[in-house]
């Protein structure tokens, strides 16, 4: 098989998908799309308009109306990409604690997912891509050439999220972050539409105790290994 066109990386909150996905894309010269940023942008739009996170109909309309654009960084402030919501730079706003709190409720609405998945598939159709999220290998790109399920224990993920926030000067108690991660894990895994789970043909990569560099190597090895296996 030729080099992969589509690489799907799924996994729970704080597993390092965004960091590792961006590095894999950079290494291979592929487009990188963090689909979590899209659901976060819809959640932020809902908060700004005062929409109830349980208002499925209103959220569906909103998801179809808003224009979300994700592209290369426009400011050098540590961001991996820039997110525009109707032209407004929301790159950091979508990472707020308020968004963390409602995003999984917003993301379980079928009409919201339909609108996002359609855009994600269009982007994937344009060329070589590393796409990260919860349902990429199972629903968005079931035919992806490589499927990786990146995971780590909840305690490790809470620790990493704490470090990530601290690097941006935001301090939040570890216990609170752990509770938040477990709550999102539960909502994301138990929802009816596109629940978080590894695709049958995904390779699970456990990153407890791995540094970013080591986790990147583990993922790149999977990409290369499957390549080698498919040649034989
Ligand atoms: O960065 P973190 O792992 O905390 O989360 P994220 O990838 O930014 O995703 C935020 C939320 O969006 C998740 O908790 C899911 O509820 C939702 N999401 C989803 O439902 N499907 C995706 N493909 C990506 C994210």
CSV table of C-alpha atoms in Angstrom, one decimal, residues 29-194:
chain,number,residue,atom,x,y,z
A,29,UNK,CA,3.8,17.3,5.9
A,30,UNK,CA,0.0,16.6,6.2
A,31,UNK,CA,-2.9,18.9,7.1
A,32,UNK,CA,-3.9,18.7,10.7
A,33,UNK,CA,-7.5,18.9,11.9
A,34,UNK,CA,-8.4,18.9,15.6
A,35,UNK,CA,-12.2,18.2,15.4
A,36,UNK,CA,-12.5,18.9,19.1
A,37,UNK,CA,-11.9,22.5,18.3
A,38,UNK,CA,-15.0,22.5,16.1
A,39,UNK,CA,-17.3,21.2,18.8
A,40,UNK,CA,-15.7,23.7,21.3
A,41,UNK,CA,-16.4,26.5,18.8
A,42,UNK,CA,-20.1,25.5,18.6
A,43,UNK,CA,-20.3,25.3,22.4
A,44,UNK,CA,-18.8,28.7,22.7
A,45,UNK,CA,-21.2,30.1,20.2
A,46,UNK,CA,-24.1,28.6,22.2
A,47,UNK,CA,-22.8,30.2,25.4
A,48,UNK,CA,-22.5,33.5,23.7
A,49,UNK,CA,-26.0,33.4,22.5
A,50,UNK,CA,-27.4,32.1,25.8
A,51,UNK,CA,-28.6,28.8,24.3
A,52,UNK,CA,-29.4,26.0,26.6
A,53,UNK,CA,-27.0,23.0,26.1
A,54,UNK,CA,-30.0,20.7,26.1
A,55,UNK,CA,-31.8,22.7,23.3
A,56,UNK,CA,-31.2,20.2,20.5
A,57,UNK,CA,-33.2,22.1,17.9
A,58,UNK,CA,-31.6,25.5,18.6
A,59,UNK,CA,-28.1,23.9,18.7
A,60,UNK,CA,-28.7,22.2,15.4
A,61,UNK,CA,-29.6,25.4,13.7
A,62,UNK,CA,-26.6,27.1,15.3
A,63,UNK,CA,-24.2,24.4,14.2
A,64,UNK,CA,-25.4,24.8,10.6
A,65,UNK,CA,-25.3,28.6,10.7
A,66,UNK,CA,-21.9,29.3,12.3
A,67,UNK,CA,-18.8,29.5,10.2
A,68,UNK,CA,-15.8,27.7,11.8
A,69,UNK,CA,-12.4,28.1,10.1
A,70,UNK,CA,-9.3,26.4,11.4
A,71,UNK,CA,-6.0,27.3,9.9
A,72,UNK,CA,-2.3,27.9,10.5
A,73,UNK,CA,-1.4,30.1,13.6
A,74,UNK,CA,-1.9,33.8,12.9
A,75,UNK,CA,-0.4,34.9,16.2
A,76,UNK,CA,2.8,33.6,17.8
A,77,UNK,CA,1.5,33.0,21.3
A,78,UNK,CA,2.0,29.2,21.6
A,79,UNK,CA,-1.1,28.2,19.6
A,80,UNK,CA,-0.9,25.2,17.3
A,81,UNK,CA,-3.6,26.7,15.0
A,82,UNK,CA,-6.0,29.6,14.8
A,83,UNK,CA,-9.8,29.0,15.2
A,84,UNK,CA,-12.2,31.6,13.8
A,85,UNK,CA,-15.8,31.7,14.7
A,86,UNK,CA,-17.7,33.8,12.3
A,87,UNK,CA,-14.4,35.7,11.6
A,88,UNK,CA,-13.7,36.2,15.3
A,89,UNK,CA,-10.4,34.7,16.7
A,90,UNK,CA,-11.6,32.3,19.4
A,91,UNK,CA,-8.5,30.1,19.7
A,92,UNK,CA,-8.1,30.6,23.4
A,93,UNK,CA,-11.7,31.3,24.3
A,94,UNK,CA,-12.7,27.8,23.3
A,95,UNK,CA,-10.3,26.4,25.9
A,96,UNK,CA,-12.1,28.1,28.8
A,97,UNK,CA,-13.5,26.3,31.8
A,98,UNK,CA,-17.0,27.4,30.8
A,99,UNK,CA,-16.6,25.6,27.4
A,100,UNK,CA,-15.1,22.5,29.1
A,101,UNK,CA,-18.2,22.3,31.1
A,102,UNK,CA,-20.8,22.3,28.3
A,103,UNK,CA,-18.9,21.0,25.2
A,104,UNK,CA,-19.8,17.3,25.7
A,105,UNK,CA,-23.5,18.1,26.1
A,106,UNK,CA,-23.4,20.1,22.9
A,107,UNK,CA,-21.4,17.4,21.1
A,108,UNK,CA,-24.0,14.7,21.8
A,109,UNK,CA,-26.7,16.5,19.8
A,110,UNK,CA,-27.1,14.5,16.5
A,111,UNK,CA,-27.8,17.6,14.4
A,112,UNK,CA,-24.6,19.2,15.7
A,113,UNK,CA,-22.6,16.1,14.8
A,114,UNK,CA,-24.1,15.9,11.4
A,115,UNK,CA,-23.1,19.4,10.6
A,116,UNK,CA,-19.5,19.0,11.9
A,117,UNK,CA,-19.0,15.5,10.3
A,118,UNK,CA,-20.0,16.9,6.9
A,119,UNK,CA,-17.3,19.6,7.1
A,120,UNK,CA,-14.7,17.2,8.4
A,121,UNK,CA,-15.3,14.8,5.5
A,122,UNK,CA,-15.0,17.7,3.0
A,123,UNK,CA,-11.7,18.7,4.5
A,124,UNK,CA,-10.4,15.1,4.4
A,125,UNK,CA,-11.3,14.9,0.8
A,126,UNK,CA,-8.8,17.6,0.0
A,127,UNK,CA,-5.7,15.6,0.6
A,128,UNK,CA,-3.4,14.0,3.1
A,129,UNK,CA,-4.7,14.7,6.6
A,130,UNK,CA,-4.2,13.8,10.3
A,131,UNK,CA,-7.6,14.1,11.9
A,132,UNK,CA,-8.0,13.8,15.7
A,133,UNK,CA,-11.2,13.5,17.8
A,134,UNK,CA,-13.5,10.9,19.3
A,135,UNK,CA,-15.2,9.3,16.3
A,136,UNK,CA,-12.8,9.7,13.4
A,137,UNK,CA,-11.9,6.0,13.0
A,138,UNK,CA,-15.5,4.8,13.7
A,139,UNK,CA,-17.7,7.4,11.9
A,140,UNK,CA,-16.1,10.3,10.2
A,141,UNK,CA,-13.5,8.4,8.2
A,142,UNK,CA,-14.2,4.6,8.7
A,143,UNK,CA,-12.0,3.9,5.7
A,144,UNK,CA,-8.9,5.8,7.2
A,145,UNK,CA,-5.6,4.2,6.2
A,146,UNK,CA,-4.3,4.3,9.8
A,147,UNK,CA,-6.4,4.3,13.0
A,148,UNK,CA,-4.8,5.0,16.3
A,149,UNK,CA,-6.6,5.1,19.7
A,150,UNK,CA,-4.4,7.2,22.0
A,151,UNK,CA,-5.1,6.8,25.6
A,152,UNK,CA,-3.7,7.1,29.2
A,153,UNK,CA,-5.1,6.7,32.7
A,154,UNK,CA,-7.4,9.4,33.9
A,155,UNK,CA,-4.9,10.4,36.6
A,156,UNK,CA,-2.2,10.9,34.0
A,157,UNK,CA,-4.5,12.8,31.7
A,158,UNK,CA,-5.6,15.1,34.6
A,159,UNK,CA,-1.9,15.7,35.4
A,160,UNK,CA,-1.1,16.6,31.8
A,161,UNK,CA,-4.1,18.9,31.6
A,162,UNK,CA,-2.9,20.7,34.8
A,163,UNK,CA,0.5,21.2,33.3
A,164,UNK,CA,-0.9,22.5,30.0
A,165,UNK,CA,-3.0,25.0,31.9
A,166,UNK,CA,-0.2,26.0,34.2
A,167,UNK,CA,2.0,26.8,31.1
A,168,UNK,CA,-0.7,29.3,30.2
A,169,UNK,CA,-0.7,30.8,33.7
A,170,UNK,CA,-4.0,29.2,34.7
A,171,UNK,CA,-4.0,27.2,37.9
A,172,UNK,CA,-6.8,24.7,38.6
A,173,UNK,CA,-6.9,22.1,41.4
A,174,UNK,CA,-5.9,18.6,40.1
A,175,UNK,CA,-8.9,17.0,41.7
A,176,UNK,CA,-11.2,19.4,39.8
A,177,UNK,CA,-9.5,18.5,36.5
A,178,UNK,CA,-9.8,14.8,37.3
A,179,UNK,CA,-13.5,15.1,38.0
A,180,UNK,CA,-14.0,17.1,34.8
A,181,UNK,CA,-12.1,14.6,32.7
A,182,UNK,CA,-14.0,11.6,34.2
A,183,UNK,CA,-17.3,13.5,33.6
A,184,UNK,CA,-16.5,14.1,30.0
A,185,UNK,CA,-15.2,10.5,29.5
A,186,UNK,CA,-18.6,9.3,30.8
A,187,UNK,CA,-20.7,11.7,28.6
A,188,UNK,CA,-18.6,11.0,25.5
A,189,UNK,CA,-18.6,7.2,26.0
A,190,UNK,CA,-22.2,6.8,26.9
A,191,UNK,CA,-23.9,9.0,24.3
A,192,UNK,CA,-26.1,7.3,21.7
A,193,UNK,CA,-24.6,8.8,18.6
A,194,UNK,CA,-20.9,8.2,17.8
